[in-house]
Coordinates of C-alpha atoms in Angstrom, one line a residue:
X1 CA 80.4 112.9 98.3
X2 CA 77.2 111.1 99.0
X3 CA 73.8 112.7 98.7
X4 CA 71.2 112.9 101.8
X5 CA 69.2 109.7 101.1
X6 CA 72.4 107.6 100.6
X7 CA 73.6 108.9 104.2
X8 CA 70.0 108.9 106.0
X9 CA 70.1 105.1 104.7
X10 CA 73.6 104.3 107.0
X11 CA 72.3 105.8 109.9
X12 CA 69.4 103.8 109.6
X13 CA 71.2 101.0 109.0
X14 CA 73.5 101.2 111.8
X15 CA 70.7 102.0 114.2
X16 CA 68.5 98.5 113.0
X17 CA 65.2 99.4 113.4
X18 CA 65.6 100.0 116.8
X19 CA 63.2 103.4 116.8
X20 CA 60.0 104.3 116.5
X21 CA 59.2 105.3 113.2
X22 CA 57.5 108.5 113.9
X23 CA 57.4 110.6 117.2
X24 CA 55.0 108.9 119.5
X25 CA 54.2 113.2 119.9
X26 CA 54.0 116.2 118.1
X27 CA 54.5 114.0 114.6
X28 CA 54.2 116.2 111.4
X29 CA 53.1 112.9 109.5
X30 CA 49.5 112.0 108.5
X31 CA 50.0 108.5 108.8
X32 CA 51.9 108.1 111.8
X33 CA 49.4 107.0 114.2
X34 CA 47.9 104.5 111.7
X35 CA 51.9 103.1 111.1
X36 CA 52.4 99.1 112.5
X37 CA 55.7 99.3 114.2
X38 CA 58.0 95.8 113.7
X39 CA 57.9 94.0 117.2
X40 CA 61.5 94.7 118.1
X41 CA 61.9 96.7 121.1
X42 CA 62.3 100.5 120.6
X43 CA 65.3 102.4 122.7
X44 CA 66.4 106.0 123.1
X45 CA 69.6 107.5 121.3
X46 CA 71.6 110.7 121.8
X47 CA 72.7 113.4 119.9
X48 CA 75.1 116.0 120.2
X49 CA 75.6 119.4 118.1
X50 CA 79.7 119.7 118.6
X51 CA 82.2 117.9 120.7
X52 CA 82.2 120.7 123.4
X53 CA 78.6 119.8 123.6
X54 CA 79.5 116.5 123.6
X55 CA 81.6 116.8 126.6
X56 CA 79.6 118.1 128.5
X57 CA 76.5 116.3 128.0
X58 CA 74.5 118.7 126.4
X59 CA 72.2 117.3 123.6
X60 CA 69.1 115.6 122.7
X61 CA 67.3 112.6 123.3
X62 CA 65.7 110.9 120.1
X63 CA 63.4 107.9 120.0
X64 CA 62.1 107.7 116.2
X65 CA 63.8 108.0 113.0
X66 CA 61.5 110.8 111.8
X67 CA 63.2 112.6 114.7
X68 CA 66.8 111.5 113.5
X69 CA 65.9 112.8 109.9
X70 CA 64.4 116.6 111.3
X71 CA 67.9 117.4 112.9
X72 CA 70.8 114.9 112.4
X73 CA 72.7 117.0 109.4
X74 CA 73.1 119.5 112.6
X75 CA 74.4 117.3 114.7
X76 CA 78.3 116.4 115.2
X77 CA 78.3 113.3 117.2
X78 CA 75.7 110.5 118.3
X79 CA 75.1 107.0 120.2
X80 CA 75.3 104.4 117.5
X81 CA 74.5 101.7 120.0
X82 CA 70.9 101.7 121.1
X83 CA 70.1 103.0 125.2
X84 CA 67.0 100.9 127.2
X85 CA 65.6 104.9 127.9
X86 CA 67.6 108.0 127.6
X87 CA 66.4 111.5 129.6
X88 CA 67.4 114.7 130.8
X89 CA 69.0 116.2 134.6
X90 CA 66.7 119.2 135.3
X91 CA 65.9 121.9 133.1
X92 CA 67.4 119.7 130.5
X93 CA 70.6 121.0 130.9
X94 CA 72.2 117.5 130.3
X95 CA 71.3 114.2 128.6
X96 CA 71.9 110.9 131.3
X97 CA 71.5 107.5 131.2
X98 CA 74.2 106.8 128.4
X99 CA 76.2 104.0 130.3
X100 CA 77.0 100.8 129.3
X101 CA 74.8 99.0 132.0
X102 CA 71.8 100.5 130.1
X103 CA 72.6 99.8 126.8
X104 CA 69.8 97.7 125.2
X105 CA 71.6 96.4 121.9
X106 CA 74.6 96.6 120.8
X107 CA 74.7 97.7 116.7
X108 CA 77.9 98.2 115.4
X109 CA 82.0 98.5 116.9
X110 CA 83.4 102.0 116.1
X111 CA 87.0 102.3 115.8
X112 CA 88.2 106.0 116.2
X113 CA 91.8 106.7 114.8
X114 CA 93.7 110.4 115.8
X115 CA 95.9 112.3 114.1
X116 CA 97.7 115.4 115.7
X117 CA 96.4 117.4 112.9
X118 CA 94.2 117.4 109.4
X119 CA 97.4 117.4 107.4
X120 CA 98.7 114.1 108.9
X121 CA 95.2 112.8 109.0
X122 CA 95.3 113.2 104.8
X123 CA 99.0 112.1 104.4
X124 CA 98.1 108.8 106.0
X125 CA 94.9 108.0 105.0
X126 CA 95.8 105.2 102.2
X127 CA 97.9 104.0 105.3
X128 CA 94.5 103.6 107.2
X129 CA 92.6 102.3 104.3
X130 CA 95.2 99.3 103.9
X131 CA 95.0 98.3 107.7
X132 CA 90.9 98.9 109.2
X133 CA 90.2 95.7 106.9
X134 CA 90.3 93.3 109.9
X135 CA 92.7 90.3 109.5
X136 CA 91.6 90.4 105.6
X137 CA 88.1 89.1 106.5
X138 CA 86.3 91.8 108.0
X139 CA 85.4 95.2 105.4
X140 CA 84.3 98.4 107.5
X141 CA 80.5 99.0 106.6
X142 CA 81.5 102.8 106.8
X143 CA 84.5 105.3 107.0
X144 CA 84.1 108.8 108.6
X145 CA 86.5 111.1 107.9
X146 CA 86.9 113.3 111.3
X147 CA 88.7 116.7 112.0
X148 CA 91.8 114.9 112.9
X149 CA 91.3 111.4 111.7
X150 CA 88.7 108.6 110.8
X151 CA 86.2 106.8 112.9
X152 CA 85.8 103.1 111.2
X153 CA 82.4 101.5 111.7
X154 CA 82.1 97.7 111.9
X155 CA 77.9 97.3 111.7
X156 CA 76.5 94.0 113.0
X157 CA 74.0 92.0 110.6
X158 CA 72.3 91.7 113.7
X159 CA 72.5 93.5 117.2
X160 CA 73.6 92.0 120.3
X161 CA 71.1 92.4 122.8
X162 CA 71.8 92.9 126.2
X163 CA 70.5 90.8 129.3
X164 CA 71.2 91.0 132.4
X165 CA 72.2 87.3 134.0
X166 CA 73.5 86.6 137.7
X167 CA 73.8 90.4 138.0
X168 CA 76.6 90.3 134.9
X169 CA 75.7 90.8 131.5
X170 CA 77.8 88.3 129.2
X171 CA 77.1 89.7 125.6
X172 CA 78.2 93.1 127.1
X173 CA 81.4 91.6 127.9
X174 CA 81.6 89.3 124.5
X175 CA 81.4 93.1 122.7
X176 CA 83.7 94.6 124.9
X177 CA 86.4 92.0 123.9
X178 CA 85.5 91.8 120.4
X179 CA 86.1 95.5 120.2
X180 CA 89.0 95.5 121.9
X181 CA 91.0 92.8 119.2
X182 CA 89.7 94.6 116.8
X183 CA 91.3 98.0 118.1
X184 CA 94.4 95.8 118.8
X185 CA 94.9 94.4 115.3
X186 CA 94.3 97.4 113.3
X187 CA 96.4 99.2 116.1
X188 CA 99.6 96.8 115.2
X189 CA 99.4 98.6 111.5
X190 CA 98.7 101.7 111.8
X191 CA 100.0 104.3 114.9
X192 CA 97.0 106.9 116.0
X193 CA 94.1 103.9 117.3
X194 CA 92.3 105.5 120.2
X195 CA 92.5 102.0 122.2
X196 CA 91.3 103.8 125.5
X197 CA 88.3 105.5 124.1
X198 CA 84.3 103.6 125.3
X199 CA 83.9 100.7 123.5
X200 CA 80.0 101.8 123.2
X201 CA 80.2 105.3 123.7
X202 CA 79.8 108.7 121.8
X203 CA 80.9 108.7 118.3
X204 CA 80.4 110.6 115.0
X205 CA 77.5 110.8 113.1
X206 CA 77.6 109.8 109.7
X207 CA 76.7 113.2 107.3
X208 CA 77.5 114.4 103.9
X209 CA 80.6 116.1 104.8
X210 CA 82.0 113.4 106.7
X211 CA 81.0 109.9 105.1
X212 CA 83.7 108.9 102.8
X213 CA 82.9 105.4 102.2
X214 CA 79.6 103.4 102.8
X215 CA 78.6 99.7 101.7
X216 CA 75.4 98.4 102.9
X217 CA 76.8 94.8 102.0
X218 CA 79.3 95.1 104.0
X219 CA 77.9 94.1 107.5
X220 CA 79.9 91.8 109.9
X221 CA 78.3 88.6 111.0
X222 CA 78.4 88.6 115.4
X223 CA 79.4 84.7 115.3
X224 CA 81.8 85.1 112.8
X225 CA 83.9 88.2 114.6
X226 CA 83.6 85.7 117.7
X227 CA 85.2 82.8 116.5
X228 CA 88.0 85.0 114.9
X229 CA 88.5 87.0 118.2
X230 CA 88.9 83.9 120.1
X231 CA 91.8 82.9 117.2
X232 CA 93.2 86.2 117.7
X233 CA 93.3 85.7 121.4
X234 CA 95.2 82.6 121.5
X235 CA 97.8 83.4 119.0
X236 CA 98.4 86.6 120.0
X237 CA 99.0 86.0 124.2
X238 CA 101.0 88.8 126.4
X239 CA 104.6 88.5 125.5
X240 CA 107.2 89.2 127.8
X241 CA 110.9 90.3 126.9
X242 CA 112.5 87.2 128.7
X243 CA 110.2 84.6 127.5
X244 CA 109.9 83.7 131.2
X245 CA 106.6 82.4 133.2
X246 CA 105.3 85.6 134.5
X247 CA 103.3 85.4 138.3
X248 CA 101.1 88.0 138.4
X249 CA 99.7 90.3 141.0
X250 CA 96.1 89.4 142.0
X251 CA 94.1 92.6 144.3
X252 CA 94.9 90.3 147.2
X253 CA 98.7 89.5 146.3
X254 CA 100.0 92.5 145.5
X255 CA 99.6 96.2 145.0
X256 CA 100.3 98.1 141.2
X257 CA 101.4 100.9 142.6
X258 CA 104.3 99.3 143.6
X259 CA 105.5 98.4 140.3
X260 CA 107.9 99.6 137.9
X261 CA 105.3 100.6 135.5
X262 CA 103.0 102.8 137.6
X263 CA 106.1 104.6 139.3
X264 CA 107.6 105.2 135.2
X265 CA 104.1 106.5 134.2
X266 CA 104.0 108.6 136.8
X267 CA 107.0 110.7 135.8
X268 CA 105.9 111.3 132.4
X269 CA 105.1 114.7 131.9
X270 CA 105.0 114.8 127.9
X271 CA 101.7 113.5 127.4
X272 CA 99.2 115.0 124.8
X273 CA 95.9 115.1 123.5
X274 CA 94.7 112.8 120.4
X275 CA 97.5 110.9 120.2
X276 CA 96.4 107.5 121.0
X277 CA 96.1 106.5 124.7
X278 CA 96.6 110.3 125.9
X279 CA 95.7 112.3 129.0
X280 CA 92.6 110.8 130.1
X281 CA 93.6 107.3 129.8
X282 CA 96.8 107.5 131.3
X283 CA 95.2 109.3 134.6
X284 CA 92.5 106.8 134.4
X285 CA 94.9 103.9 134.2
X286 CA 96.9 105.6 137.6
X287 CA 94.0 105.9 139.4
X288 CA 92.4 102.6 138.7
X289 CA 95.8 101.3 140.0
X290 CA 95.7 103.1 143.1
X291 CA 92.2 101.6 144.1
X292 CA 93.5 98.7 143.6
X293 CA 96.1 99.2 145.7
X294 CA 93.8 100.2 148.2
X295 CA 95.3 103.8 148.6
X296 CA 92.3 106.5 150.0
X297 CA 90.4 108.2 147.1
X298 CA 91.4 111.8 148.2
X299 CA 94.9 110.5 148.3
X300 CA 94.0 109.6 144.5
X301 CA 93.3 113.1 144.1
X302 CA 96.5 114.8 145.4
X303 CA 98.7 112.6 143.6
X304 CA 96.9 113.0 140.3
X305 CA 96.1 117.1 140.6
X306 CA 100.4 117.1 140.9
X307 CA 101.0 114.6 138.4
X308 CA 98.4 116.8 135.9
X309 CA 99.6 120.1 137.2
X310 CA 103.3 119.0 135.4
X311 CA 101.7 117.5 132.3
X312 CA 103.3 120.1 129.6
X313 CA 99.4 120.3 128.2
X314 CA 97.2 119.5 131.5
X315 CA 93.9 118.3 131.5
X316 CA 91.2 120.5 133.2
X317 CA 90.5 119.7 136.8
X318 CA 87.1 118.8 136.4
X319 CA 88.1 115.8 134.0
X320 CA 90.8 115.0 136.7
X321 CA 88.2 114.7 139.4
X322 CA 85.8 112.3 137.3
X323 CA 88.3 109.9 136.2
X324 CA 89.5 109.4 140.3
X325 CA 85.7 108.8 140.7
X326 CA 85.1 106.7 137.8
X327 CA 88.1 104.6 139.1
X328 CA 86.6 104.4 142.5
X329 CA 83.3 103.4 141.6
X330 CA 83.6 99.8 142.1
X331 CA 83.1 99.2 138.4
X332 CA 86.9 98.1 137.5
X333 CA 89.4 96.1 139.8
X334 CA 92.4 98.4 138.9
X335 CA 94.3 98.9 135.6
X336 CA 94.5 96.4 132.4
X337 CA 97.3 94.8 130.8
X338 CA 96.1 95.9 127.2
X339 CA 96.0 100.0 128.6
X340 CA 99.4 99.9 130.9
X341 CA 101.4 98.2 127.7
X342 CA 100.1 100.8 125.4
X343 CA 100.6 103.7 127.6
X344 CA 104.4 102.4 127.8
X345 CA 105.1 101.9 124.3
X346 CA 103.6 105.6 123.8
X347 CA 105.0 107.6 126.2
X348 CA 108.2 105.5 127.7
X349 CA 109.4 103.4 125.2
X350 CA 112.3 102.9 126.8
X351 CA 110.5 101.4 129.7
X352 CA 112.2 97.8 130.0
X353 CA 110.8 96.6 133.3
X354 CA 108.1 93.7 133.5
X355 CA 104.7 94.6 133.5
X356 CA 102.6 92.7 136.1
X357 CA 99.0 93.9 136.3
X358 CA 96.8 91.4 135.9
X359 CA 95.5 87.7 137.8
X360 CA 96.6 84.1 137.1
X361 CA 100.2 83.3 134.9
X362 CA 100.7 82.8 131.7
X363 CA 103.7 81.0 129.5
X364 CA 104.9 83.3 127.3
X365 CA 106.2 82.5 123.8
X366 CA 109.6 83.4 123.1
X367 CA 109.8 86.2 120.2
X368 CA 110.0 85.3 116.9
X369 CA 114.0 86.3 116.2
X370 CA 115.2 83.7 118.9
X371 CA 113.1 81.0 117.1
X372 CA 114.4 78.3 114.6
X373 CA 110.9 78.0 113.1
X374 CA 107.9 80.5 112.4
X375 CA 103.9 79.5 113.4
X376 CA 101.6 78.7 110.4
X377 CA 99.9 82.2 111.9
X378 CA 102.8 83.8 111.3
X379 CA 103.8 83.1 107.9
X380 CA 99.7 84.2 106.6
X381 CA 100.1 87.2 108.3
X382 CA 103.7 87.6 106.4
X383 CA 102.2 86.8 103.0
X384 CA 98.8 89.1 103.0
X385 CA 101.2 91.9 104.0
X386 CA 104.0 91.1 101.4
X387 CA 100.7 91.3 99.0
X388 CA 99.0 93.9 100.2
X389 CA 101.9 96.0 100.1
X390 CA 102.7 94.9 96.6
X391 CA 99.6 95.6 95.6
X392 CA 99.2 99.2 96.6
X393 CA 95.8 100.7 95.8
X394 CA 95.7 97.9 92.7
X395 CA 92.9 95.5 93.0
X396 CA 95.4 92.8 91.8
X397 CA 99.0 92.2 91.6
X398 CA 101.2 89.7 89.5
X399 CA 103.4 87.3 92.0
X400 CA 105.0 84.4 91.0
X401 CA 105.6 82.4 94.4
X402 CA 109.7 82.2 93.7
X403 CA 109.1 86.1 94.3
X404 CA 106.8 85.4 97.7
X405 CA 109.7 82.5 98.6
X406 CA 112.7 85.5 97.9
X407 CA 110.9 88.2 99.6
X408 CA 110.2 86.3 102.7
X409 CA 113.1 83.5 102.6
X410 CA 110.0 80.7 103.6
X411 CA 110.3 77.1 102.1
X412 CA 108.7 76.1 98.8
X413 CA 106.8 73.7 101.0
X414 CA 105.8 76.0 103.7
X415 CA 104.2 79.0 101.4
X416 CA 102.1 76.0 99.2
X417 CA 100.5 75.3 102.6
X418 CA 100.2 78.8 103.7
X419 CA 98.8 79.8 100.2
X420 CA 96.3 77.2 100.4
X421 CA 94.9 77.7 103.9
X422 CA 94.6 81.6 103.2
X423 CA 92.3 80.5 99.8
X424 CA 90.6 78.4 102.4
X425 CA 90.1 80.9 104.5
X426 CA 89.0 83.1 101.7
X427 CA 91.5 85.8 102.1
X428 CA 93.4 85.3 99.0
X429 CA 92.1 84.6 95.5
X430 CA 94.6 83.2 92.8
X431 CA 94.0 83.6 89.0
X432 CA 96.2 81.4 87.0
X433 CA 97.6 83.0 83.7
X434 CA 99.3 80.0 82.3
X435 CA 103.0 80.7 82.4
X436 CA 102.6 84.2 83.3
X437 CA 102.7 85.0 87.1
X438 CA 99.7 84.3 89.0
X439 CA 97.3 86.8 89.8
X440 CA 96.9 87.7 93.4
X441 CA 94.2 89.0 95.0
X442 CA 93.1 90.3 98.8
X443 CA 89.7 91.6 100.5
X444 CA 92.0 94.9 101.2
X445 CA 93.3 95.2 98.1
X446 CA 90.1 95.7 96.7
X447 CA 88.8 97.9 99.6
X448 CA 91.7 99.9 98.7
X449 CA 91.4 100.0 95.3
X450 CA 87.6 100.5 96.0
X451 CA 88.3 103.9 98.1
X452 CA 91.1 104.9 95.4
X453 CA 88.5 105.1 92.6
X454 CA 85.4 106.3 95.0
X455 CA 83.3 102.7 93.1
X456 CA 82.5 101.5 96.6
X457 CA 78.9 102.0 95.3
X458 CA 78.6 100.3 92.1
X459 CA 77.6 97.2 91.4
X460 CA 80.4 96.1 89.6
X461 CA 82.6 96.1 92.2
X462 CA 80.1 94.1 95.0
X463 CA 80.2 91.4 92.6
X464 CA 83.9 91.5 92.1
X465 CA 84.0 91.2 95.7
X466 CA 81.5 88.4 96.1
X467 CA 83.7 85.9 93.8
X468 CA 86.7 86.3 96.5
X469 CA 84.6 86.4 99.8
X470 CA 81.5 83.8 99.0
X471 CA 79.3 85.1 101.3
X472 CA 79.2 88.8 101.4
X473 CA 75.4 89.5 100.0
X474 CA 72.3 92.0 101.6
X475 CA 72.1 89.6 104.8
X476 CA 75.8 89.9 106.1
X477 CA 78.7 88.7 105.8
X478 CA 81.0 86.0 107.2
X479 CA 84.4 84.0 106.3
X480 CA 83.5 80.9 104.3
X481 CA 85.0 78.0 106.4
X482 CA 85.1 74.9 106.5
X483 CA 84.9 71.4 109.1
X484 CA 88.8 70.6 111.2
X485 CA 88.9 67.7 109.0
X486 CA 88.6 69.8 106.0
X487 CA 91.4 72.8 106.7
X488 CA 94.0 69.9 107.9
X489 CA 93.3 67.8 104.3
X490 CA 93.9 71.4 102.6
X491 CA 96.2 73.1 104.7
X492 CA 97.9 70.3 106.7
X493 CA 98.1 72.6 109.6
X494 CA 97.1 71.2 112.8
X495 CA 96.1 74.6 114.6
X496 CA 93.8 75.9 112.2
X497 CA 92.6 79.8 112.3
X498 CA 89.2 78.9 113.5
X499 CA 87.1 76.3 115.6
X500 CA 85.8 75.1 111.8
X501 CA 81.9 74.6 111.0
X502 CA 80.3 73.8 107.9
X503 CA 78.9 77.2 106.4
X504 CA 79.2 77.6 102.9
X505 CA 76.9 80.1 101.3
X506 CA 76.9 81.3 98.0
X507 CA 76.1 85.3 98.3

């Protein structure tokens, strides 16, 4: 349990000075006309007193932190990310302006993880704490624990800001991607990831009876999330179960209704609320693919009052009619790759057509089982599991690498590299004990161990930290890495995880 000052110090911190300090009206301060605000621009933010509020936009607009402090242990959920201006329909029955296009800055990613109930949420929640440490480099800031699950915030060192260029706005769609590797990797270990949810939306607020963990050291440095997304991207492409060049459908080629996909998603009737990608994303993903297929938008509507109308647990129509409009709004060009898969594996996993949604061709790579030879990528991710689920909730665990070759069946030669590029990469730390076996330590195994023993806080453990990942101190944190030239002398790997620079701080 953290007291009041420790959690009105994260919401600050998430927020990044991006209020007013006091009300610009009705202030109960002395001072606060005399008060010289920072230069940054100020925004709007929303709150929300309970998720049926939440849903239907009823809640209040706040623009200064001594408003956040008067009512936010009432509140349920807020906007995390900071609005441009935030206001009211009439007779303030609703709050508007939350969408992405006016989002003025861009604070921290949120990942939101569903359980079906409380008692699955607290059987699996060491389960969740060894997989929301992002590719072993990336420590949530903060964990919520929710009714059903955990929302897992990733705070920026600094915010993105948002401008608007050529009618697009780039660092909106940097975030966007960003947030959705991150949702995909920690989705790949543990089931439940709400992949479907707004990137920037509504979210939980961070109070006493909900913060379970919170380390203001632990921010995520923008460039640093980049460069690994753009790893992540690469090495994890589409695969298909063929290992076939895949032509895909552009708006203008081809129509996604007329694939195997939409036609097997349509026939599901078994779909159910927080599980995942549930009701809402799987009618938004059928009606984005009927605009794209050009079908009327009342014809939309027909299909998908039926298809809801034989869900065992239907959505209500209301929700029905705004995802059809949503879809039609000109905003998308019809239904993802990344929201189609992961509606398949969900709710028809034993769907084994192809999946064609997107534009352009890729090569795929054939699966892993019907290759002679593993990727480098492949063998760290190996490893840092085999440790980290050795390890357990122990912030170190003795390994001797004859264990790490048996375990795995990887060449003596093979590990040394891998076992040197992951030190490189500051993911593992290795304490020789002469002819004992050799300590091993991971950023998750001490995040875990961290959460085990509630010593998040202390400074003991920061430190601890610090001597594994060099350059997590009160300004942010990154990976340390190094020059190309540098990780091929160390690693001998000629694809190494990151487009290297010379950063090497101390913390």
């Amino acid at each position: 349990m953290y007291d009041l000052k420790t959690v009105q110090v994260a919401q600050k911190l998430v927020l990044h000075d991006s209020l007013h300090t006091y009300k610009v009206k009705n202030s109960s301060s002395n001072i606060a006309g005399q008060v010289m605000e920072t230069p940054t621009k100020k925004g709007a933010i929303a709150l929300f007193s309970s998720k049926d509020s939440m849903q239907k936009a009823h809640g209040v607009v706040i623009t200064s932190f001594e408003g956040l402090e008067a009512i936010a242990d009432r509140m349920t959920h807020w906007t995390p990310n900071t609005f441009n201006w935030l206001g009211y329909t009439q007779n303030r029955g609703s709050v508007r302006g939350h969408r992405e296009a006016n989002l003025a800055q861009i604070n921290t990613l949120v990942v939101d993880i569903d359980f079906a109930d409380a008692q699955e949420r607290d059987a699996r929640e060491r389960e969740v704490l060894g997989a929301v440490t992002v590719a072993d480099l990336f420590i949530p800031t903060m964990i919520l624990r929710t009714a059903k699950g955990f929302h897992i915030y990733y705070v920026f060192d600094q915010p993105m800001f948002l401008r608007k260029k050529r009618g697009q706005f780039p660092v909106l769609k940097a975030a966007q991607k960003m947030s959705s590797f991150v949702r995909q990797w920690i989705q790949q270990r543990v089931t439940g990831v709400d992949v479907g949810c707004n990137n920037f939306g509504i979210f939980r607020i961070p109070r006493q009876d909900n913060l379970i963990f919170f380390n203001a050291n632990m921010l995520i440095q923008v460039s640093a999330l980049m460069k690994w997304s753009q790893y992540y991207a690469a090495q994890v492409p589409v695969t298909d179960q063929m290992g076939d060049q895949v032509i895909s459908l552009s708006s203008d080629e081809g129509r996604q209704v007329d694939q195997a996909w939409f036609k097997a998603l349509l026939k599901v009737t078994t779909v159910k609320s927080g599980h995942g990608l549930a009701r809402h994303n799987t009618v938004m993903t059928l009606a984005l693919a009927m605009y794209q297929s050009k079908i009327s938008q009342q014809r939309a509507r027909d299909v998908l009052d039926v298809f809801n109308s034989n869900l065992h647990d239907p959505l209500v129509d209301r929700e029905v009619v705004q995802c059809v409009r949503d879809a039609y709004s000109g905003d998308y060009r019809g239904a993802a790759l990344s929201y189609v898969q992961g509606l398949l594996d969900q709710w028809v996993p034993n769907f084994s057509g192809k999946v064609v949604v997107g534009i352009g061709w890729h090569k795929f790579a054939k699966p892993r089982a019907e290759r002679q030879y593993s990727h480098a990528h492949e063998w760290r991710q190996d490893v840092l599991a085999l440790i980290n689920r050795m390890g357990g909730s122990s912030a170190s665990v003795a390994m001797s690498t004859r264990q790490i070759q048996a375990a795995l069946g990887i060449s003596p030669a093979s590990l040394n590299r891998v076992m040197k590029q992951l030190q490189a990469n500051s993911q593992l730390k290795q304490v020789q004990r002469g002819n004992q076996p050799t300590l091993l330590t991971t950023v998750t195994m001490l995040f875990k161990s961290a959460m085990v023993s509630r010593q998040a806080q202390s400074q003991a453990w920061t430190g601890y930290l610090t001597t594994l990942v060099p350059t997590v101190g009160p300004n942010g944190y990154e990976p340390t890495v190094g020059t190309l030239t540098e990780m091929q002398a160390v690693s001998g790997d000629s694809a190494p995880p990151w487009e290297m620079e010379a950063r090497r701080r101390t913390g």
